[in-house]
Coordinates of C-alpha atoms in Angstrom, one line a residue:
Chain I
M1 CA 0.0 0.0 0.0
D2 CA 2.8 2.4 0.9
I3 CA 4.6 1.6 -2.3
F4 CA 1.4 2.3 -4.2
L5 CA 0.9 5.6 -2.4
Q6 CA 4.5 6.5 -3.2
Q7 CA 3.9 5.7 -6.9
L8 CA 0.7 7.7 -6.8
L9 CA 2.6 10.8 -5.7
N10 CA 5.2 10.2 -8.4
A11 CA 2.4 9.8 -10.9
L12 CA 0.8 13.1 -9.7
S13 CA 4.1 14.9 -10.2
L14 CA 4.9 13.5 -13.7
G15 CA 1.2 13.5 -14.8
G16 CA 0.9 17.1 -13.6
T17 CA 3.6 18.2 -16.0
Y18 CA 2.0 16.3 -18.8
A19 CA -1.4 17.8 -17.9
L20 CA 0.0 21.3 -18.1
L21 CA 1.5 20.7 -21.5
A22 CA -1.5 18.9 -22.8
L23 CA -3.7 21.7 -21.6
G24 CA -1.5 24.2 -23.4
L25 CA -1.9 22.2 -26.6
A26 CA -5.7 21.8 -26.1
V27 CA -6.3 25.5 -25.4
V28 CA -4.9 26.4 -28.9
F29 CA -6.3 23.4 -30.7
S30 CA -9.8 23.9 -29.4
I31 CA -9.9 27.4 -30.8
I32 CA -8.0 27.3 -34.2
G33 CA -7.6 23.6 -34.8
L34 CA -3.8 23.8 -34.6
I35 CA -1.7 21.1 -32.9
N36 CA 1.3 23.2 -32.0
F37 CA 4.3 20.9 -32.1
A38 CA 6.4 24.0 -31.4
H39 CA 4.9 24.0 -27.9
G40 CA 7.9 22.0 -26.7
E41 CA 10.2 24.8 -27.8
L42 CA 8.3 27.2 -25.5
M43 CA 9.5 24.9 -22.7
T44 CA 13.0 25.1 -24.0
V45 CA 12.8 28.9 -24.3
T46 CA 11.8 29.0 -20.6
G47 CA 14.7 26.8 -19.7
Y48 CA 17.2 29.0 -21.4
A49 CA 15.6 32.2 -20.1
I50 CA 15.9 30.9 -16.5
C51 CA 19.4 29.6 -17.1
F52 CA 20.7 33.0 -18.5
A53 CA 18.8 35.0 -15.9
L54 CA 20.6 33.0 -13.2
I55 CA 23.9 33.3 -14.9
W56 CA 23.4 37.1 -15.1
G57 CA 22.9 37.1 -11.3
L58 CA 19.1 37.4 -10.9
P59 CA 17.7 35.7 -7.8
F60 CA 15.9 32.4 -8.5
P61 CA 12.3 33.8 -8.1
L62 CA 13.0 36.7 -10.5
A63 CA 14.6 34.2 -12.9
V64 CA 11.4 32.2 -12.8
I65 CA 9.3 35.3 -13.5
A66 CA 11.7 36.2 -16.4
G67 CA 11.4 32.6 -17.7
L68 CA 7.6 32.6 -17.7
S69 CA 7.4 36.1 -19.2
V70 CA 9.7 35.0 -22.0
A71 CA 7.5 31.9 -22.7
M72 CA 4.4 34.1 -22.9
V73 CA 6.0 36.6 -25.2
A74 CA 7.5 33.8 -27.3
A75 CA 4.0 32.2 -27.7
F76 CA 2.5 35.6 -28.6
L77 CA 5.1 36.2 -31.2
M78 CA 4.8 32.6 -32.5
E79 CA 1.1 33.3 -33.2
R80 CA 1.7 36.7 -34.7
V81 CA 4.6 35.8 -37.0
A82 CA 4.0 32.1 -37.9
F83 CA 0.4 31.0 -37.3
R84 CA -1.7 34.1 -38.0
P85 CA -0.8 34.2 -41.7
V86 CA -2.0 30.6 -42.1
R87 CA -5.1 30.8 -39.8
G88 CA -8.0 29.1 -41.4
A89 CA -5.8 27.0 -43.7
S90 CA -6.1 23.2 -43.7
G91 CA -5.0 21.1 -40.7
T92 CA -2.0 19.8 -42.7
T93 CA -0.8 23.3 -43.4
L94 CA -1.1 24.2 -39.8
L95 CA 0.6 21.1 -38.7
L96 CA 3.5 21.6 -41.1
T97 CA 3.9 25.2 -40.0
S98 CA 4.2 24.1 -36.4
F99 CA 6.8 21.5 -37.4
A100 CA 8.7 24.2 -39.3
V101 CA 8.6 26.6 -36.3
S102 CA 9.8 23.9 -34.0
A103 CA 12.6 22.9 -36.4
I104 CA 13.7 26.5 -36.9
L105 CA 13.8 27.2 -33.2
R106 CA 15.8 24.1 -32.4
V107 CA 18.4 25.0 -35.0
L108 CA 18.6 28.5 -33.6
F109 CA 19.1 27.1 -30.1
Q110 CA 21.8 24.8 -31.4
N111 CA 23.6 27.4 -33.4
L112 CA 23.2 30.5 -31.3
I113 CA 23.4 28.9 -27.8
S114 CA 24.8 25.4 -27.7
A115 CA 24.0 21.9 -29.0
R116 CA 25.0 20.5 -25.6
P117 CA 23.0 20.7 -22.3
I118 CA 23.7 23.7 -20.1
P119 CA 23.5 23.2 -16.4
V120 CA 20.9 25.3 -14.5
S121 CA 21.7 26.1 -10.9
I122 CA 18.6 25.2 -9.0
P123 CA 18.7 26.4 -5.4
A124 CA 19.9 23.7 -2.9
S125 CA 16.8 24.3 -0.9
L126 CA 14.8 22.7 -3.7
S127 CA 16.8 19.5 -3.8
G128 CA 15.9 18.1 -0.4
V129 CA 13.7 15.1 0.2
L130 CA 10.6 15.3 2.5
T131 CA 9.8 12.2 4.5
V132 CA 6.2 11.7 5.7
G133 CA 5.9 8.3 7.4
P134 CA 6.9 5.8 4.8
L135 CA 6.6 8.2 1.9
H136 CA 9.6 10.0 0.4
L137 CA 8.9 13.0 -1.7
G138 CA 11.5 15.2 -3.4
M139 CA 10.9 18.9 -2.8
I140 CA 10.8 19.5 -6.5
Q141 CA 8.2 16.7 -6.9
L142 CA 6.2 18.3 -4.1
I143 CA 6.5 21.8 -5.7
S144 CA 5.5 20.2 -9.1
I145 CA 2.3 18.8 -7.6
I146 CA 1.4 22.1 -5.8
V147 CA 2.3 24.3 -8.8
T148 CA 0.3 22.1 -11.1
L149 CA -2.8 22.2 -8.8
V150 CA -2.4 26.0 -8.4
M151 CA -2.2 26.4 -12.2
L152 CA -5.2 24.2 -12.9
L153 CA -7.2 26.0 -10.2
G154 CA -6.1 29.4 -11.5
L155 CA -6.9 28.5 -15.1
N156 CA -10.3 27.2 -14.0
L157 CA -11.1 30.4 -12.2
F158 CA -9.9 32.4 -15.3
L159 CA -12.0 30.4 -17.6
H160 CA -15.2 30.6 -15.5
R161 CA -14.9 34.0 -13.8
T162 CA -13.6 36.4 -16.4
M163 CA -15.1 37.6 -19.6
A164 CA -11.8 36.6 -21.5
G165 CA -12.1 33.1 -20.0
R166 CA -15.7 32.7 -21.0
A167 CA -14.8 34.0 -24.5
M168 CA -12.2 31.3 -24.7
R169 CA -14.6 28.5 -23.6
A170 CA -17.1 29.8 -26.1
A171 CA -14.4 30.0 -28.8
A172 CA -13.5 26.4 -28.2
E173 CA -17.1 25.5 -28.9
D174 CA -17.9 27.8 -31.9
F175 CA -15.3 30.4 -32.9
A176 CA -17.4 31.8 -35.7
V177 CA -20.4 32.5 -33.4
L178 CA -18.1 34.1 -30.8
R179 CA -17.1 36.6 -33.4
L180 CA -20.8 37.5 -33.8
M181 CA -20.7 38.5 -30.1
G182 CA -18.4 41.4 -31.3
L183 CA -15.3 39.8 -29.7
R184 CA -12.1 40.2 -31.8
A185 CA -10.9 36.9 -33.2
N186 CA -7.2 38.1 -33.0
S187 CA -7.5 39.0 -29.3
V188 CA -9.1 35.7 -28.4
V189 CA -6.5 33.7 -30.3
A190 CA -3.6 35.8 -29.0
T191 CA -4.9 35.2 -25.4
A192 CA -5.1 31.5 -26.0
F193 CA -1.5 31.5 -27.2
V194 CA -0.3 33.6 -24.2
I195 CA -2.0 31.1 -21.9
S196 CA -0.5 28.1 -23.6
G197 CA 2.9 29.9 -23.4
L198 CA 2.4 30.3 -19.6
L199 CA 1.4 26.6 -19.3
A200 CA 4.4 25.5 -21.3
G201 CA 6.6 27.9 -19.3
V202 CA 5.5 26.4 -16.0
A203 CA 6.0 22.9 -17.4
G204 CA 9.4 23.9 -18.7
L205 CA 10.3 25.3 -15.3
L206 CA 9.3 22.0 -13.5
W207 CA 11.1 20.0 -16.2
V208 CA 14.3 22.0 -15.8
A209 CA 14.1 21.9 -12.0
Q210 CA 14.0 18.1 -12.1
R211 CA 16.7 17.7 -14.7
G212 CA 19.0 20.6 -13.7
S213 CA 19.9 21.4 -17.3
V214 CA 18.5 22.7 -20.5
D215 CA 19.3 21.6 -24.1
P216 CA 17.9 22.4 -27.6
L217 CA 15.8 19.2 -27.7
M218 CA 14.5 19.4 -24.2
G219 CA 10.9 20.0 -25.2
A220 CA 10.6 17.4 -27.9
L221 CA 9.8 14.3 -25.8
P222 CA 7.4 16.1 -23.3
V223 CA 5.4 17.6 -26.1
L224 CA 5.0 14.3 -27.7
K225 CA 3.8 12.8 -24.4
A226 CA 1.5 15.8 -24.0
F227 CA 0.1 15.2 -27.5
I228 CA -0.6 11.6 -26.5
A229 CA -2.2 12.8 -23.3
A230 CA -4.4 15.3 -25.2
I231 CA -5.5 12.5 -27.6
I232 CA -6.4 10.2 -24.7
G233 CA -8.4 13.0 -23.1
G234 CA -10.1 14.0 -26.4
L235 CA -8.3 16.5 -28.5
G236 CA -9.8 20.0 -27.9
S237 CA -11.3 19.1 -24.6
L238 CA -9.6 21.1 -21.8
S239 CA -10.7 18.8 -19.0
G240 CA -9.8 15.9 -21.2
A241 CA -6.3 17.1 -21.6
V242 CA -5.8 17.3 -17.8
A243 CA -7.3 13.9 -17.3
G244 CA -5.2 12.5 -20.2
G245 CA -2.0 14.0 -18.7
F246 CA -2.6 12.5 -15.3
L247 CA -3.6 9.2 -16.8
L248 CA -0.5 9.0 -19.0
G249 CA 1.7 9.9 -16.0
F250 CA 0.0 7.3 -13.9
I251 CA 0.4 4.6 -16.6
E252 CA 4.1 5.4 -17.0
V253 CA 4.9 5.5 -13.3
I254 CA 3.0 2.3 -12.6
L255 CA 4.7 0.5 -15.5
Q256 CA 8.1 1.7 -14.3
A257 CA 7.3 0.4 -10.8
Y258 CA 5.7 -2.9 -11.6
L259 CA 7.1 -4.1 -14.9
P260 CA 9.7 -6.9 -14.5
E261 CA 13.2 -5.5 -15.0
S262 CA 13.8 -7.4 -18.2
L263 CA 10.8 -5.6 -19.7
L264 CA 11.6 -2.1 -18.4
P265 CA 13.2 -0.9 -21.7
Y266 CA 9.8 -1.5 -23.3
R267 CA 8.0 0.7 -20.8
D268 CA 7.0 3.3 -23.4
A269 CA 5.8 0.6 -25.8
F270 CA 3.5 -0.8 -23.0
A271 CA 2.3 2.7 -22.2
I272 CA 1.3 3.2 -25.8
L273 CA -0.4 -0.2 -25.8
V274 CA -2.6 1.0 -22.8
V275 CA -3.3 4.2 -24.8
I276 CA -4.3 2.2 -27.8
A277 CA -6.6 0.1 -25.6
V278 CA -8.2 3.3 -24.2
L279 CA -8.8 4.6 -27.8
L280 CA -10.2 1.3 -29.0
F281 CA -13.0 1.7 -26.5
R282 CA -13.3 5.5 -26.8
P283 CA -11.9 6.6 -30.1
Q284 CA -12.9 10.1 -29.5
G285 CA -11.0 10.2 -26.2
L286 CA -12.1 10.1 -22.6
L287 CA -13.8 13.4 -22.3
A288 CA -14.5 14.5 -25.9
R289 CA -16.7 17.5 -26.2
K290 CA -20.3 16.8 -26.9
T291 CA -23.4 18.9 -27.3
L292 CA -26.6 17.9 -25.7
V293 CA -29.6 19.2 -27.5
K294 CA -33.1 18.3 -26.3
L295 CA -36.0 18.9 -28.7
Chain O
M1 CA -29.1 52.7 -57.5
T2 CA -29.3 55.5 -54.9
A3 CA -30.2 54.4 -51.4
P4 CA -33.4 56.0 -50.1
D5 CA -32.9 57.7 -46.7
D6 CA -34.6 54.9 -44.7
T7 CA -32.5 52.1 -46.3
L8 CA -30.7 50.3 -43.6
L9 CA -29.1 47.5 -45.7
L10 CA -28.3 47.9 -49.3
I11 CA -26.7 45.1 -51.4
E12 CA -25.9 45.1 -55.1
D13 CA -24.6 42.2 -57.1
L14 CA -23.6 40.0 -54.2
T15 CA -21.8 36.8 -55.1
V16 CA -20.8 34.1 -52.6
S17 CA -18.5 31.4 -53.7
Y18 CA -17.0 28.4 -51.9
G19 CA -14.1 27.4 -54.1
A20 CA -15.7 26.6 -57.5
V21 CA -19.2 26.4 -56.1
E22 CA -21.2 29.6 -56.4
A23 CA -23.9 29.6 -53.7
V24 CA -25.2 33.1 -54.4
R25 CA -25.0 34.6 -57.9
G26 CA -25.2 38.4 -58.1
I27 CA -28.3 39.3 -56.0
D28 CA -29.6 42.7 -55.1
L29 CA -31.4 43.2 -51.8
T30 CA -32.5 46.1 -49.7
V31 CA -33.9 46.3 -46.2
R32 CA -35.5 49.5 -45.0
R33 CA -35.6 50.7 -41.3
G34 CA -38.5 49.1 -39.4
E35 CA -39.3 46.4 -41.9
I36 CA -39.4 42.6 -41.7
V37 CA -38.0 41.3 -44.9
T38 CA -38.0 37.6 -45.6
L39 CA -35.7 35.5 -47.8
L40 CA -37.5 32.4 -49.0
G41 CA -36.4 29.4 -50.9
A42 CA -35.7 25.7 -50.9
N43 CA -32.7 24.1 -49.2
G44 CA -29.4 25.1 -50.9
A45 CA -31.0 28.1 -52.6
G46 CA -28.3 30.4 -51.0
K47 CA -30.4 31.9 -48.2
S48 CA -28.0 31.1 -45.3
S49 CA -24.9 32.0 -47.5
T50 CA -26.5 35.4 -48.1
L51 CA -26.8 36.1 -44.4
N52 CA -23.4 34.7 -43.6
A53 CA -21.9 36.9 -46.3
I54 CA -23.6 40.0 -44.9
V55 CA -22.0 39.6 -41.5
G56 CA -18.7 38.5 -43.0
L57 CA -18.7 34.8 -42.1
A58 CA -18.8 33.7 -45.8
P59 CA -16.5 34.7 -48.7
R60 CA -18.2 37.5 -50.6
K61 CA -17.9 39.9 -53.5
A62 CA -20.4 42.7 -54.2
R63 CA -20.6 45.8 -56.2
R64 CA -22.1 47.6 -53.2
M65 CA -22.8 46.4 -49.6
E66 CA -23.7 49.0 -47.1
F67 CA -25.3 49.0 -43.7
S68 CA -26.6 52.3 -42.4
G69 CA -24.5 54.1 -45.1
S70 CA -21.2 52.4 -44.1
D71 CA -19.4 49.9 -46.4
L72 CA -19.4 46.3 -45.2
Q73 CA -17.0 44.9 -47.7
G74 CA -13.9 43.5 -46.1
V75 CA -15.2 44.2 -42.6
P76 CA -14.8 41.3 -40.2
P77 CA -17.8 39.9 -38.3
E78 CA -16.9 41.4 -35.0
T79 CA -16.8 44.9 -36.5
V80 CA -20.0 44.3 -38.4
V81 CA -21.7 43.4 -35.1
R82 CA -20.3 46.5 -33.3
R83 CA -21.9 48.6 -36.0
G84 CA -25.4 47.3 -35.0
L85 CA -26.0 44.3 -37.3
T86 CA -26.1 40.8 -35.9
L87 CA -27.0 37.3 -36.9
V88 CA -28.8 34.5 -35.1
P89 CA -27.3 31.6 -37.0
E90 CA -29.1 28.5 -38.3
G91 CA -29.3 25.7 -35.7
R92 CA -29.2 28.1 -32.8
R93 CA -25.6 27.5 -32.0
V94 CA -25.7 28.5 -28.4
F95 CA -22.6 27.8 -26.4
S96 CA -23.8 24.6 -24.9
S97 CA -21.2 24.1 -22.2
L98 CA -21.7 27.7 -20.9
T99 CA -24.7 28.7 -18.7
V100 CA -27.6 30.7 -20.0
D101 CA -26.2 33.7 -18.1
E102 CA -22.8 33.3 -19.6
N103 CA -24.3 33.1 -23.1
L104 CA -26.1 36.4 -22.4
M105 CA -23.0 38.0 -20.9
L106 CA -21.0 37.2 -24.1
G107 CA -23.8 38.5 -26.2
G108 CA -23.6 41.8 -24.3
A109 CA -19.8 41.7 -24.0
K110 CA -18.5 45.2 -23.3
H111 CA -17.1 45.7 -26.7
A112 CA -20.2 44.8 -28.6
T113 CA -23.0 46.2 -26.6
R114 CA -24.3 49.6 -27.5
G115 CA -26.6 50.0 -24.6
D116 CA -26.2 49.4 -20.8
P117 CA -25.5 45.7 -20.5
A118 CA -27.3 45.3 -17.1
A119 CA -30.4 47.1 -18.4
V120 CA -30.4 45.1 -21.6
K121 CA -30.0 41.9 -19.7
A122 CA -32.9 42.8 -17.3
D123 CA -35.0 43.6 -20.3
M124 CA -34.1 40.2 -21.9
L125 CA -35.0 38.3 -18.8
E126 CA -38.3 40.1 -18.5
R127 CA -39.1 39.3 -22.2
F128 CA -37.9 35.7 -21.9
P129 CA -39.0 34.6 -18.4
I130 CA -37.9 31.0 -19.2
L131 CA -34.3 32.1 -19.5
A132 CA -34.5 33.8 -16.1
E133 CA -35.7 30.5 -14.7
R134 CA -32.8 28.6 -16.4
L135 CA -30.2 31.3 -15.9
H136 CA -27.6 29.1 -14.3
Q137 CA -28.3 26.0 -16.3
N138 CA -26.0 25.0 -19.1
A139 CA -27.4 26.1 -22.5
G140 CA -27.0 22.6 -23.9
S141 CA -29.5 21.3 -21.4
L142 CA -32.3 23.6 -22.7
S143 CA -35.0 22.4 -25.1
G144 CA -34.7 23.4 -28.8
G145 CA -37.3 26.2 -28.4
E146 CA -35.5 27.5 -25.3
Q147 CA -32.2 27.4 -27.1
Q148 CA -33.7 29.4 -29.9
M149 CA -35.0 32.0 -27.5
L150 CA -31.6 32.1 -25.9
A151 CA -29.9 32.5 -29.3
I152 CA -32.2 35.5 -30.1
A153 CA -31.8 37.0 -26.6
R154 CA -28.0 36.7 -26.9
A155 CA -28.1 38.5 -30.3
L156 CA -30.4 41.2 -28.8
M157 CA -27.9 41.8 -26.0
S158 CA -25.8 43.8 -28.5
S159 CA -28.7 46.2 -29.0
P160 CA -28.7 45.8 -32.8
D161 CA -30.5 47.9 -35.4
L162 CA -30.8 45.0 -37.8
L163 CA -31.3 41.4 -36.8
L164 CA -30.6 38.6 -39.3
L165 CA -32.5 35.4 -38.3
D166 CA -31.5 32.2 -40.1
E167 CA -34.3 29.5 -40.0
P168 CA -35.4 30.3 -36.4
S169 CA -38.3 27.7 -36.6
L170 CA -36.1 24.8 -37.9
G171 CA -36.7 21.6 -36.0
L172 CA -39.1 23.1 -33.5
A173 CA -42.5 21.8 -32.5
P174 CA -45.5 23.7 -34.1
Q175 CA -46.6 25.5 -30.9
V176 CA -43.0 26.6 -30.3
V177 CA -42.8 27.8 -33.9
D178 CA -45.9 30.0 -33.2
Q179 CA -44.1 31.4 -30.1
I180 CA -41.0 32.2 -32.2
F181 CA -43.1 34.0 -34.9
D182 CA -45.0 35.9 -32.2
L183 CA -41.7 37.0 -30.8
I184 CA -40.4 38.2 -34.1
G185 CA -43.6 40.2 -34.6
S186 CA -43.1 41.8 -31.2
L187 CA -39.5 42.7 -31.9
R188 CA -40.6 44.7 -34.9
E189 CA -43.2 46.5 -32.8
R190 CA -40.2 47.6 -30.7
G191 CA -38.6 49.2 -33.7
L192 CA -36.2 46.4 -34.7
T193 CA -35.5 45.8 -38.3
I194 CA -35.4 42.1 -39.3
L195 CA -34.1 40.1 -42.3
L196 CA -35.6 36.6 -41.9
V197 CA -34.6 33.5 -43.7
E198 CA -37.2 30.8 -43.5
Q199 CA -38.6 27.7 -45.1
N200 CA -41.8 28.2 -43.3
V201 CA -43.2 30.3 -46.1
A202 CA -46.8 30.8 -44.9
Q203 CA -45.9 32.1 -41.5
S204 CA -43.0 34.2 -42.8
L205 CA -45.2 36.0 -45.3
E206 CA -47.8 36.6 -42.5
I207 CA -45.4 38.7 -40.5
A208 CA -43.2 40.1 -43.2
D209 CA -43.6 43.4 -45.1
R210 CA -41.7 42.3 -48.2
G211 CA -39.9 39.2 -49.4
Y212 CA -37.4 37.7 -51.9
V213 CA -37.5 34.2 -53.2
L214 CA -34.2 32.7 -54.0
A215 CA -33.5 29.7 -56.3
N216 CA -30.1 28.4 -57.3
G217 CA -28.4 31.4 -55.8
R218 CA -30.5 34.0 -57.8
I219 CA -33.6 36.0 -56.9
E220 CA -36.5 34.6 -58.7
L221 CA -39.3 36.7 -57.2
Q222 CA -39.6 39.7 -55.0
G223 CA -42.4 41.9 -53.8
S224 CA -44.6 42.8 -50.9
A225 CA -45.8 39.9 -48.7
E226 CA -49.3 40.2 -50.2
E227 CA -47.9 40.1 -53.8
L228 CA -45.8 37.0 -52.9
R229 CA -48.7 35.3 -51.2
A230 CA -50.8 35.8 -54.2
S231 CA -48.2 34.8 -56.8
P232 CA -49.0 31.5 -58.5
E233 CA -45.3 30.3 -58.2
I234 CA -45.4 30.7 -54.4
Q235 CA -48.9 29.2 -54.2
D236 CA -47.7 26.1 -56.2
A237 CA -44.3 25.7 -54.7
Y238 CA -44.8 26.6 -51.1
L239 CA -48.3 27.1 -50.0
G240 CA -49.8 23.9 -51.5
A241 CA -52.6 25.6 -53.4

């Protein structure tokens, strides 16, 4: 039971990061139908921003604020420069554009910064281990869980209590009709990108804090996992993305803990098998959006 | 053509194309202040495309397209709405996962509304008591008729001068259809100008002042409601005479 609880905490920590990333993908996809594979590069940008802010002598909290701000600005610019000109184009065009943005940014990171990982000095106070009874929880893991919950709660409040949030929920359902409410399409899309940038930034911060380094390809694997999580949850469904993220984290952690050692190298393959099983039963994802109309 | 002073909407030679398909082929249309004008026609005649083109939701080309004297060509939907022209789209299209209250709030969003949002909302809830009862319910849980009322109330939240209604009676029970047509009549009494797209020809011509009949993207007939009701083509094709 203790081992299970321990793994549950690990799953919450890993799944939380996936959930934040998947949510960032879903926020944008739900509005303009774009799967932004350059979302991972927003994580990387955050990592570099925090890294350089620390090198330039900024205290850690300020470096974090700088990192998140850079992520939001980068997401805003990404939309303005790369995605706005192709808005309304086919899904394939949007997808290829996002791959192009991702590839260009990676090459820029490699050529202008470094192809190798750069260490990020995370404060020593964050590297401790908290022991509660039989459970051991790394400080960074604990912070990951708390930050994820705060972000999810904050986003929930934003979406339900502010006009911009309501507009985003409405845009996710029917963007054309939202424009008939007099709300500017460009503002709603830009807000969605800035929020996805913030979510990628927070995920990037947690990822860097756990790894202690940043490299040009840092965002590639997490964004792929987030994509899988968003698919499990039902692409375009915000609550689905969160559920998918936590479920994928849970599947990975449980497989890591309980697979025989000889099969551990195939952990991801088993995780994908579970995902395929989920999709066989619910091809539209766990929490796909649906409209209930009574006549 | 020179627009008479009371012309609210003036359209000349409007064409709507989706790729190689021409849904609307060079139509002329006017709506004068205070009128109910109806656009009639079978499925695929180009009625909805015309409305979507007017608000900027469909690709359009026109020699002239003016609302209240201002050019609508190239103007995005959000700006069209802010100028006082709005559309209740076909199929209601309420935001089903948002509450009735949230739907109304978005309809009267600060940028769009030209009146006092609180006063307009109070007026809507008085006019649509069922929405007041369902205020905190998700819009998706409302019946079809209630959703149609919400869609109309949401559009009215922006205090428009011209309301475009696309098939408001579609898929509703007969007694609900009567309520919707009563509502449209009462809106005109309050000074609202309405361009109504309908397949329910008989009821549309009862409340309309004038009408146009579209077929294959072209205007086949036009005239006052009385003239259209009396026309043999309308009698044969729509009124079952």
